[in-house]
Short mmCIF file of C-alpha atoms and ligand atoms in Angstrom, two decimals:
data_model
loop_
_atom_site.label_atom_id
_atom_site.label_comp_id
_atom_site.label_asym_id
_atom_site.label_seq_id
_atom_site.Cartn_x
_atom_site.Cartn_y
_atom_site.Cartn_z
CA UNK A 282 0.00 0.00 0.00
CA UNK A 283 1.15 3.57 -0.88
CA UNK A 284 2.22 5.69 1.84
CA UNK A 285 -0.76 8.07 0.21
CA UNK A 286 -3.12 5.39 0.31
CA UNK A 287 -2.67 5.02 3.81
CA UNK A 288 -2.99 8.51 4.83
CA UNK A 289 -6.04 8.59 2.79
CA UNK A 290 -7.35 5.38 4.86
CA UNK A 291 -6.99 7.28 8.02
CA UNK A 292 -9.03 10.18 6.49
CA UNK A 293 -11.46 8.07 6.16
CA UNK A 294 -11.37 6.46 9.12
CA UNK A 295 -11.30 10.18 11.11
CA UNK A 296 -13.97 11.19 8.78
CA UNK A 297 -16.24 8.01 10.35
CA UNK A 298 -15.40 9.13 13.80
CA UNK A 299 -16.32 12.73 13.30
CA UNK A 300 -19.63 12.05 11.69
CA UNK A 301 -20.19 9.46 14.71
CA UNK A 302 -20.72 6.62 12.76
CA UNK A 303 -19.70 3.10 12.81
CA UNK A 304 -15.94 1.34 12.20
CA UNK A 305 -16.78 -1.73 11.15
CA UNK A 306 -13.89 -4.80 10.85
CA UNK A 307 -13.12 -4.63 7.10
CA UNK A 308 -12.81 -0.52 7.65
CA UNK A 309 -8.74 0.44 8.03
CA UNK A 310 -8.39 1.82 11.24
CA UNK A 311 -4.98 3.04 13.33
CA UNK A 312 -3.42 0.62 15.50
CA UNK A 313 -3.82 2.28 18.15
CA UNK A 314 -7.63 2.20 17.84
CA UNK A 315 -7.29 -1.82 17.11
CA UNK A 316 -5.18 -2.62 19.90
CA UNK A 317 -6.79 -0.60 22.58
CA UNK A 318 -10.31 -2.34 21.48
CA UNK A 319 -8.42 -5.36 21.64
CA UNK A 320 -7.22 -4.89 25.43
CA UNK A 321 -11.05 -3.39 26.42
CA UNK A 322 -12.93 -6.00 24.89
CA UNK A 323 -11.03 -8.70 26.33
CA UNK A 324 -10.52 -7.64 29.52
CA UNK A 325 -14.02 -7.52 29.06
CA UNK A 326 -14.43 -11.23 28.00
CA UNK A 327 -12.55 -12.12 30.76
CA UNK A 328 -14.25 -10.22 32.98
CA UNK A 329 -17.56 -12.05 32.01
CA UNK A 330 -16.31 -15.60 32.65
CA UNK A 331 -14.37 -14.96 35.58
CA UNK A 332 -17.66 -13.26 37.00
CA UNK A 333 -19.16 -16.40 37.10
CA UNK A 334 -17.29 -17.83 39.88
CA UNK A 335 -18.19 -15.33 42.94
CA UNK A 336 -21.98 -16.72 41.93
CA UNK A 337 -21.41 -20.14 40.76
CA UNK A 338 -20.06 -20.56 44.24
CA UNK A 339 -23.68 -19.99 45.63
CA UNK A 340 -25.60 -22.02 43.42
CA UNK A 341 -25.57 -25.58 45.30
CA UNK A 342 -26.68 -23.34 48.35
CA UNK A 343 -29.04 -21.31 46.85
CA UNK A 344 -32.09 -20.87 49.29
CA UNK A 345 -35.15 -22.65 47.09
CA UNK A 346 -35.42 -24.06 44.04
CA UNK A 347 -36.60 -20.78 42.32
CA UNK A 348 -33.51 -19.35 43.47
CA UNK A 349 -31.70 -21.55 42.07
CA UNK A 350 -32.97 -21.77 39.05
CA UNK A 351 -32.56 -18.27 38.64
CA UNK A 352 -29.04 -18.06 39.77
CA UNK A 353 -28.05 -20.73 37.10
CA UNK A 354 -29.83 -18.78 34.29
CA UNK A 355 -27.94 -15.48 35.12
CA UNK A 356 -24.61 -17.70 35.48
CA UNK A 357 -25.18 -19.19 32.42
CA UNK A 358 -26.14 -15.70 30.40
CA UNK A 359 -22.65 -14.48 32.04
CA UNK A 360 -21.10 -17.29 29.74
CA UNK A 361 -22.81 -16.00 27.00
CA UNK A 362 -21.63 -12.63 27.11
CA UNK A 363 -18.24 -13.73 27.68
CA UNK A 364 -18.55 -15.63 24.24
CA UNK A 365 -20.52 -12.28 22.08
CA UNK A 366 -17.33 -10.30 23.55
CA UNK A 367 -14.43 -12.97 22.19
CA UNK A 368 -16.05 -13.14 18.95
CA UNK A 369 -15.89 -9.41 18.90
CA UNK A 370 -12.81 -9.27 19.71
CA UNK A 371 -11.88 -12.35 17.00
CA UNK A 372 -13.33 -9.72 14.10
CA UNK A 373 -10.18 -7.56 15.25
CA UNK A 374 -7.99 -10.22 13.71
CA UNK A 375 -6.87 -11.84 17.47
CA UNK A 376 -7.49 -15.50 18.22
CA UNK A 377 -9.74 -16.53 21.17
CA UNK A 378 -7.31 -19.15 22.48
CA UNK A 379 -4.36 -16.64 22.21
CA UNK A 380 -6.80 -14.15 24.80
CA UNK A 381 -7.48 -16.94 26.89
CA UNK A 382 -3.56 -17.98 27.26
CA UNK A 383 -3.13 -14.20 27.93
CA UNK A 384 -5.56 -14.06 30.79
CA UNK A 385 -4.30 -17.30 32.05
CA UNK A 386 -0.27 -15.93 32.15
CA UNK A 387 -1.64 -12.73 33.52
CA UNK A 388 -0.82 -10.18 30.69
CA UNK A 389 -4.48 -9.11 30.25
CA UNK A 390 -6.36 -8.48 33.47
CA UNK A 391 -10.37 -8.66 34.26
CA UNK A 392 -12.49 -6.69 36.52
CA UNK A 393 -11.00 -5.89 40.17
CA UNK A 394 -14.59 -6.67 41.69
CA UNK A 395 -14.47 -10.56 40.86
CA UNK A 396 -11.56 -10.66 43.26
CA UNK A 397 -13.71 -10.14 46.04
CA UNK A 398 -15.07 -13.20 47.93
CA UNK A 399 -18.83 -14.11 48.32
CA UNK A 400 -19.65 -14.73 52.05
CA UNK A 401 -23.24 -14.89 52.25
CA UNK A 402 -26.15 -15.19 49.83
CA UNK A 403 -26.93 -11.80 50.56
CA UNK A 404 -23.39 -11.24 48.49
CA UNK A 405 -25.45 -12.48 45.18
CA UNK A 406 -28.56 -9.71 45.88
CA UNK A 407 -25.37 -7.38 46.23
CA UNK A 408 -23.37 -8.62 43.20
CA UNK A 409 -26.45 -8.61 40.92
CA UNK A 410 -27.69 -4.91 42.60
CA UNK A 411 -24.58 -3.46 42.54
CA UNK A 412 -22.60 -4.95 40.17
CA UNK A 413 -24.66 -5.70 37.78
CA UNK A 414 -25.92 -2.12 38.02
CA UNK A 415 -22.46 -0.48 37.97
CA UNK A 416 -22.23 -3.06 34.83
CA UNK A 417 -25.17 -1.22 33.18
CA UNK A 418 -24.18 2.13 34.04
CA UNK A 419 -21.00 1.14 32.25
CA UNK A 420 -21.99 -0.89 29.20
CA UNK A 421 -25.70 1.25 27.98
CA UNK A 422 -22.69 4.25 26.65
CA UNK A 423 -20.76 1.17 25.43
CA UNK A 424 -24.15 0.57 22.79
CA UNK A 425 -23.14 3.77 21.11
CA UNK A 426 -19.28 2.76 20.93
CA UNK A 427 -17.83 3.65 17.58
CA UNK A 428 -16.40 0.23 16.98
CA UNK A 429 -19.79 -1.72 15.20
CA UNK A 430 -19.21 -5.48 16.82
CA UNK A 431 -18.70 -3.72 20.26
CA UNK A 432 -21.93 -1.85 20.37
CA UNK A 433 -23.97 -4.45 18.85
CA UNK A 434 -23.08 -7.29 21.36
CA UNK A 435 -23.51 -4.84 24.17
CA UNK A 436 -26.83 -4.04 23.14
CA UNK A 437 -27.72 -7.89 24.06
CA UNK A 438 -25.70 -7.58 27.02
CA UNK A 439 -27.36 -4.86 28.55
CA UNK A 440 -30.46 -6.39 28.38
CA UNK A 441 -29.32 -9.54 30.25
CA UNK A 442 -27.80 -6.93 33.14
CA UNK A 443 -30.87 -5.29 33.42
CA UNK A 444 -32.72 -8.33 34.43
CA UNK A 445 -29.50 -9.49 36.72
CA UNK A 446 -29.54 -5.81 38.45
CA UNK A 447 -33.26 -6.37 39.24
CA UNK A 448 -33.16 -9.98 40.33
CA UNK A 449 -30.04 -8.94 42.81
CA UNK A 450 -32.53 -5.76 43.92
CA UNK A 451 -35.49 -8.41 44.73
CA UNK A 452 -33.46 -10.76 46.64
CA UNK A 453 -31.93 -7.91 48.79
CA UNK A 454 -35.82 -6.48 49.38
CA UNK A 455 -36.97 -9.94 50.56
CA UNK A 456 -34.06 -10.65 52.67
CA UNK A 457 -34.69 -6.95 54.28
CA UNK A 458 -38.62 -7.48 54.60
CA UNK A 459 -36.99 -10.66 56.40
CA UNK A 460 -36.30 -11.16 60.05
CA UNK A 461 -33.54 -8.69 61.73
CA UNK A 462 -31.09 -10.47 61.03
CA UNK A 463 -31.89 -11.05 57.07
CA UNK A 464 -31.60 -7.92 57.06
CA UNK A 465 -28.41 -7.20 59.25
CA UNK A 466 -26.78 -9.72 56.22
CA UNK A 467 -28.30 -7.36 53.62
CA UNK A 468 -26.72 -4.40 55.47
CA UNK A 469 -23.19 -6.65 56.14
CA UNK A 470 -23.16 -7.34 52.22
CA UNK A 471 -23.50 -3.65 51.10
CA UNK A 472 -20.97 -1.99 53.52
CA UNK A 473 -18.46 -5.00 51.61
CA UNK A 474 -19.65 -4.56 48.12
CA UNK A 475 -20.17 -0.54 48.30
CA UNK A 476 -16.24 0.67 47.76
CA UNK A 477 -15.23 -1.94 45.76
CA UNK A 478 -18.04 -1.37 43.01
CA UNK A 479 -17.12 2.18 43.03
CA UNK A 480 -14.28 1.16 41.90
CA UNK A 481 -15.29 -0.97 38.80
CA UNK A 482 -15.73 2.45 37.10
CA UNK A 483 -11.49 2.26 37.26
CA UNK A 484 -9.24 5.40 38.31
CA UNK A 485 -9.98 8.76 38.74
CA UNK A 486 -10.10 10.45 35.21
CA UNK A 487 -6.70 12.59 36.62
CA UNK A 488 -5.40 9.34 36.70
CA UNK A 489 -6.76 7.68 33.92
CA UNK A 490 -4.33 6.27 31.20
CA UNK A 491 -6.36 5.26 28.28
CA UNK A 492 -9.98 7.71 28.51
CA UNK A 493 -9.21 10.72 27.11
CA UNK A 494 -7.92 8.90 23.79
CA UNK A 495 -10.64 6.26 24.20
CA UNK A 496 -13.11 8.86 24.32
CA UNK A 497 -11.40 10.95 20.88
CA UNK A 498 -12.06 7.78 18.85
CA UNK A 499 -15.82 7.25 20.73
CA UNK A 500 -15.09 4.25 22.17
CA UNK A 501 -15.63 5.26 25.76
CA UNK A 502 -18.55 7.91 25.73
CA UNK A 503 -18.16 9.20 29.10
CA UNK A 504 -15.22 9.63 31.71
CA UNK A 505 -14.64 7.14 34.52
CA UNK A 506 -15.88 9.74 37.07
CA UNK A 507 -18.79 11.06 34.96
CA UNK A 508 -20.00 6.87 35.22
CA UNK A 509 -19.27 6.87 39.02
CA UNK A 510 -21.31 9.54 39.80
CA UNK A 511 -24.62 8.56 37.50
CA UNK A 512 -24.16 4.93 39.72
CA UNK A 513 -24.20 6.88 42.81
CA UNK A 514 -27.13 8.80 41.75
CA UNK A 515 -29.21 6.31 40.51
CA UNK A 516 -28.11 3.43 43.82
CA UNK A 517 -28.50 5.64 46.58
CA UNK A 518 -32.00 6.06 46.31
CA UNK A 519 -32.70 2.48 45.81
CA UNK A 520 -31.10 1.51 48.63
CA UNK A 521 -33.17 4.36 50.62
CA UNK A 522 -36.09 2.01 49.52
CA UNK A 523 -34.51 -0.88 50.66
CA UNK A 524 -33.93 0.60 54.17
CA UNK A 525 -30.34 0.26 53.64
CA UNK A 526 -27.44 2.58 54.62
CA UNK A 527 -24.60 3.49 51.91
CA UNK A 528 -21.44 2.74 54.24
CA UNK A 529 -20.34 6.74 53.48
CA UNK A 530 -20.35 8.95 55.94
CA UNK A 531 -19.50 11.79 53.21
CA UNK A 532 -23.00 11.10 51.47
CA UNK A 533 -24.82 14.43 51.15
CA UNK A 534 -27.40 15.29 48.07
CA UNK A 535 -26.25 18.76 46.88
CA UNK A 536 -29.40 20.20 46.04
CA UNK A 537 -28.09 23.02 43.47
CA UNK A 538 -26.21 20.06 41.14
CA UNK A 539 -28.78 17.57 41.46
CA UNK A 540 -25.85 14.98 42.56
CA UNK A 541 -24.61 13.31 45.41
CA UNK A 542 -20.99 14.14 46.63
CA UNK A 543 -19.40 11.21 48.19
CA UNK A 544 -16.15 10.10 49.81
CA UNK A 545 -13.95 8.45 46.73
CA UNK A 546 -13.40 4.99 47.20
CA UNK A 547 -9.28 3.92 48.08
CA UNK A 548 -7.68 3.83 44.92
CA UNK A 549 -4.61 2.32 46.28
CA UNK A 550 -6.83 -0.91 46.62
CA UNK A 551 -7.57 -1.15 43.09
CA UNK A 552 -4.29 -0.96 42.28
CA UNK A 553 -3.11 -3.46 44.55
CA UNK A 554 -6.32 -6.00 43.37
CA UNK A 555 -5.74 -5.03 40.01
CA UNK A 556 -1.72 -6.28 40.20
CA UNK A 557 -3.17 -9.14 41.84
CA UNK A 558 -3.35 -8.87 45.78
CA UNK A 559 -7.03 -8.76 46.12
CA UNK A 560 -8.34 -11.18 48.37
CA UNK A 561 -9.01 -13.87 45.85
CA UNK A 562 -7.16 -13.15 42.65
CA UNK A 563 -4.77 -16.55 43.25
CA UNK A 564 -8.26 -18.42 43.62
CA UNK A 565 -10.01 -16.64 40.59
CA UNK A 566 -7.13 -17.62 38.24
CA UNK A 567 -6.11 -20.97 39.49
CA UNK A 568 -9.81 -22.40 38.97
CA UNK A 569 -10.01 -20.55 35.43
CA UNK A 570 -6.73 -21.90 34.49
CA UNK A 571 -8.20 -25.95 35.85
CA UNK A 572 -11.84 -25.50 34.06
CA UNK A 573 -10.07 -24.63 30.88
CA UNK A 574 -7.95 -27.55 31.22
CA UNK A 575 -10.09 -30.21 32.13
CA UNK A 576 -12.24 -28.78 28.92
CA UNK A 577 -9.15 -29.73 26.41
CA UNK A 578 -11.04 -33.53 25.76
CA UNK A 579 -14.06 -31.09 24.41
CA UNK A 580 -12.39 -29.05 22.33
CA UNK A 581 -10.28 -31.77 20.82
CA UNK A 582 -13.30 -33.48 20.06
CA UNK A 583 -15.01 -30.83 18.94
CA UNK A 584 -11.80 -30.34 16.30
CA UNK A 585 -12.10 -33.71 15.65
CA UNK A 586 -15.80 -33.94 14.69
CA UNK A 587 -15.31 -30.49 12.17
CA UNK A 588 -12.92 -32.11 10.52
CA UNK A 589 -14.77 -35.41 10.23
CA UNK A 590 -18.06 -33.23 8.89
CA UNK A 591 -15.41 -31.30 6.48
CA UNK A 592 -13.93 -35.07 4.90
CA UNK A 593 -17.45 -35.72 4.37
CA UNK A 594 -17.98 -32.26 1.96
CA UNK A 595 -14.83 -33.69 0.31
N1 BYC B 70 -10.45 -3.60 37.16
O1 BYC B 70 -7.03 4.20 31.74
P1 BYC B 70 -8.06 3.45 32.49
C1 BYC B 70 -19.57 -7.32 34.47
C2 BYC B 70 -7.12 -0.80 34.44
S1 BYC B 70 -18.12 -7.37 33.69
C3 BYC B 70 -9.31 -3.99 36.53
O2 BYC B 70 -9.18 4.24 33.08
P2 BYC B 70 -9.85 2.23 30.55
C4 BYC B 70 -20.19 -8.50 35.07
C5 BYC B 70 -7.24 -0.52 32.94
O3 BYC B 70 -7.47 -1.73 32.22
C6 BYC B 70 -17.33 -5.86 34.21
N2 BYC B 70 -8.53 -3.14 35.81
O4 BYC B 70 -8.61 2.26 31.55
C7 BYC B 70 -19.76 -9.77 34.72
C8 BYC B 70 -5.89 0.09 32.66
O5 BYC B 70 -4.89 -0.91 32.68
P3 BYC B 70 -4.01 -1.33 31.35
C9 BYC B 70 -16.27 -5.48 33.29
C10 BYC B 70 -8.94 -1.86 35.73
O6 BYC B 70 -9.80 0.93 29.82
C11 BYC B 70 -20.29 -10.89 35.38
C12 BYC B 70 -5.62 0.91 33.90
O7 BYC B 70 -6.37 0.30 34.93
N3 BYC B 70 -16.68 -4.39 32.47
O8 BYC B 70 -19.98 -6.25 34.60
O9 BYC B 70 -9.91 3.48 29.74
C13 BYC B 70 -21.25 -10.73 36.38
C14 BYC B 70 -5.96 2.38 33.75
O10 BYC B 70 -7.39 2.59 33.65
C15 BYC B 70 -10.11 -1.41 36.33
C16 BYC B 70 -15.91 -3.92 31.48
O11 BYC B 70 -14.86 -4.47 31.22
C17 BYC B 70 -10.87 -2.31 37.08
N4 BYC B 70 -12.00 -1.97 37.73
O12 BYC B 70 -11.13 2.23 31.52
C18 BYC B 70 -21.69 -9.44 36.69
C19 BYC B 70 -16.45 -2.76 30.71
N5 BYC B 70 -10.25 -0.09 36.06
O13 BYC B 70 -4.99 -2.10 30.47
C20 BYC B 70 -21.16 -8.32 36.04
C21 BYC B 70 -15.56 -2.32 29.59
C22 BYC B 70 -9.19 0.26 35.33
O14 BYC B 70 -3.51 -0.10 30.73
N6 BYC B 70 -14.38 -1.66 30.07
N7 BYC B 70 -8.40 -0.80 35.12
O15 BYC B 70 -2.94 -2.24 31.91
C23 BYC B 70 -14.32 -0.32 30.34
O16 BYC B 70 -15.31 0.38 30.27
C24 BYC B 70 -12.97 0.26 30.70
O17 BYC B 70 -11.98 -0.64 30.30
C25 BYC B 70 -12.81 0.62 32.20
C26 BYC B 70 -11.37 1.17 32.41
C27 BYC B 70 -13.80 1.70 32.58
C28 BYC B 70 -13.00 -0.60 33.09
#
């Protein structure tokens, strides 16, 4: 390729972003743009399928059938976002077992909050609540992403958290229309899951490596502290209804901005669970690492079985 067809690629590919429309995987696009979708939608992936542990945990000891059943379904959907996100990733020209091996050595990371341990079940009304709604306050911008597989397989996504946030929501409102102390584990369950889900929404944009370039090419459509404070917003009066109190003493609503301020959560914890000293990163990646193993007879024989179906074309 010329050196002027090249420049004339990138045109086009500025022109797309300015006119906010969509970069799709034949499209040309910087490498800067590929690579730092690459390393988002990943950690993303991985993020999905190690998510699934904290609740998979629960879901011999789930408290009724119904429960349960339910628990398994939003396990399961966590699977399948995991698999919309590597085959977006895929149409970016990377290989899904070359992410895998990367989250397995620990060059690409997942989400701090899966290194977090579940104590009680009132930890799944929490994750699904809180997680699941910082999730949503994350991913609805991520629909309008500029990159076309991204936004479309988060528009599925989003759905699925939607009904996770409210299923965590209903279990936490039964367990606090419960006895005292169903509701002293609701309580226990928030003051542990409040800080860390503040910090899903990552750094404080001061500190933030990647968002102001990420937001240039519209990939990320809002700052890191813009997303933190809509979550705030938007939880604090929910758990008003649940009787709950937010573990921040800071907590006031200013009145003139419409917001809440609040006490920002200890970065220097993310850091340290995000180079791997949270509480249960050793656990998280161990047990990834053993599933994917003990899966190697299913992928051989599902190798085995394509090529079987492919001698047949022959
Ligand atoms: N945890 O420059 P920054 C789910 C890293 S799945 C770990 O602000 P960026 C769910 C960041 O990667 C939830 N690492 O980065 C699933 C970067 O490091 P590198 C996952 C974090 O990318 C199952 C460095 O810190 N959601 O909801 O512009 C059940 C500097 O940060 C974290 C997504 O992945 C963190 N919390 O912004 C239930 C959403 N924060 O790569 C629920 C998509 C920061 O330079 N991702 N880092 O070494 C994003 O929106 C963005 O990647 C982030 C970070 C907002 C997370």
């Amino acid at each position: 390729m010329s050196h002027l067809g090249y420049a004339a690629l990138m045109d086009s590919f500025q022109a797309t972003i300015d006119a906010d429309g969509r970069i799709e995987p034949r499209d040309a696009m910087p490498d800067g743009y590929r690579k730092t979708l690459i390393r988002q939608i990943a950690q993303h992936a991985h993020s999905e399928i190690i998510g699934m542990q904290p609740e998979g945990n629960w879901i011999s000891r789930a408290p009724s059938l119904r429960r349960k059943a339910i628990l398994m379904a939003k396990v399961q959907d966590e699977a399948g976002h995991g698999l919309y996100l590597y085959a977006a990733a895929e149409t970016l020209g990377v290989d899904r077992a070359d992410l895998l091996d990367m989250l397995h050595t620990g060059r690409q990371k997942y989400s701090s909050i899966f290194n977090y341990p579940t104590l009680t079940w009132a930890d799944i009304g929490a994750i699904g609540w809180l997680v699941d709604g910082a999730a949503i306050v994350n991913q609805v911008p991520l629909c309008r992403c500029s990159y076309g597989p991204y936004a479309r397989a988060m528009v599925r996504v989003c759905k699925e958290e939607s009904f996770h946030q409210r299923q965590g929501f209903e279990i936490l409102h039964t367990l606090c229309n419960g006895t005292e102390g169903q509701k002293a584990m609701a309580q226990d369950a928030l003051d542990r899951w409040w800080w860390p889900s503040l910090m899903m929404f990552g750094p404080p944009d001061a500190s933030s490596t990647h968002s102001e370039q990420s937001m240039a090419w519209g990939i990320k459509r809002h700052s890191n502290d813009e997303l933190r404070q809509r979550f705030v917003d938007m939880t604090v009066p929910q758990a008003d209804v649940l009787g709950l109190r937010v573990p921040d003493d800071g907590l006031v609503y200013d009145e003139s901005t419409g917001h809440y301020s609040f006490t920002e959560p200890d970065y220097t914890e993310l850091y340290a669970v995000v180079k791997g000293n949270g509480p249960c990163n050793e656990k998280r990646l161990a047990h990834r690492v053993k599933a994917h193993e003990d899966g190697a007879w299913v992928r051989e024989a599902a190798a085995a079985y394509a090529a079987k179906q492919q001698e047949a074309v022959a």
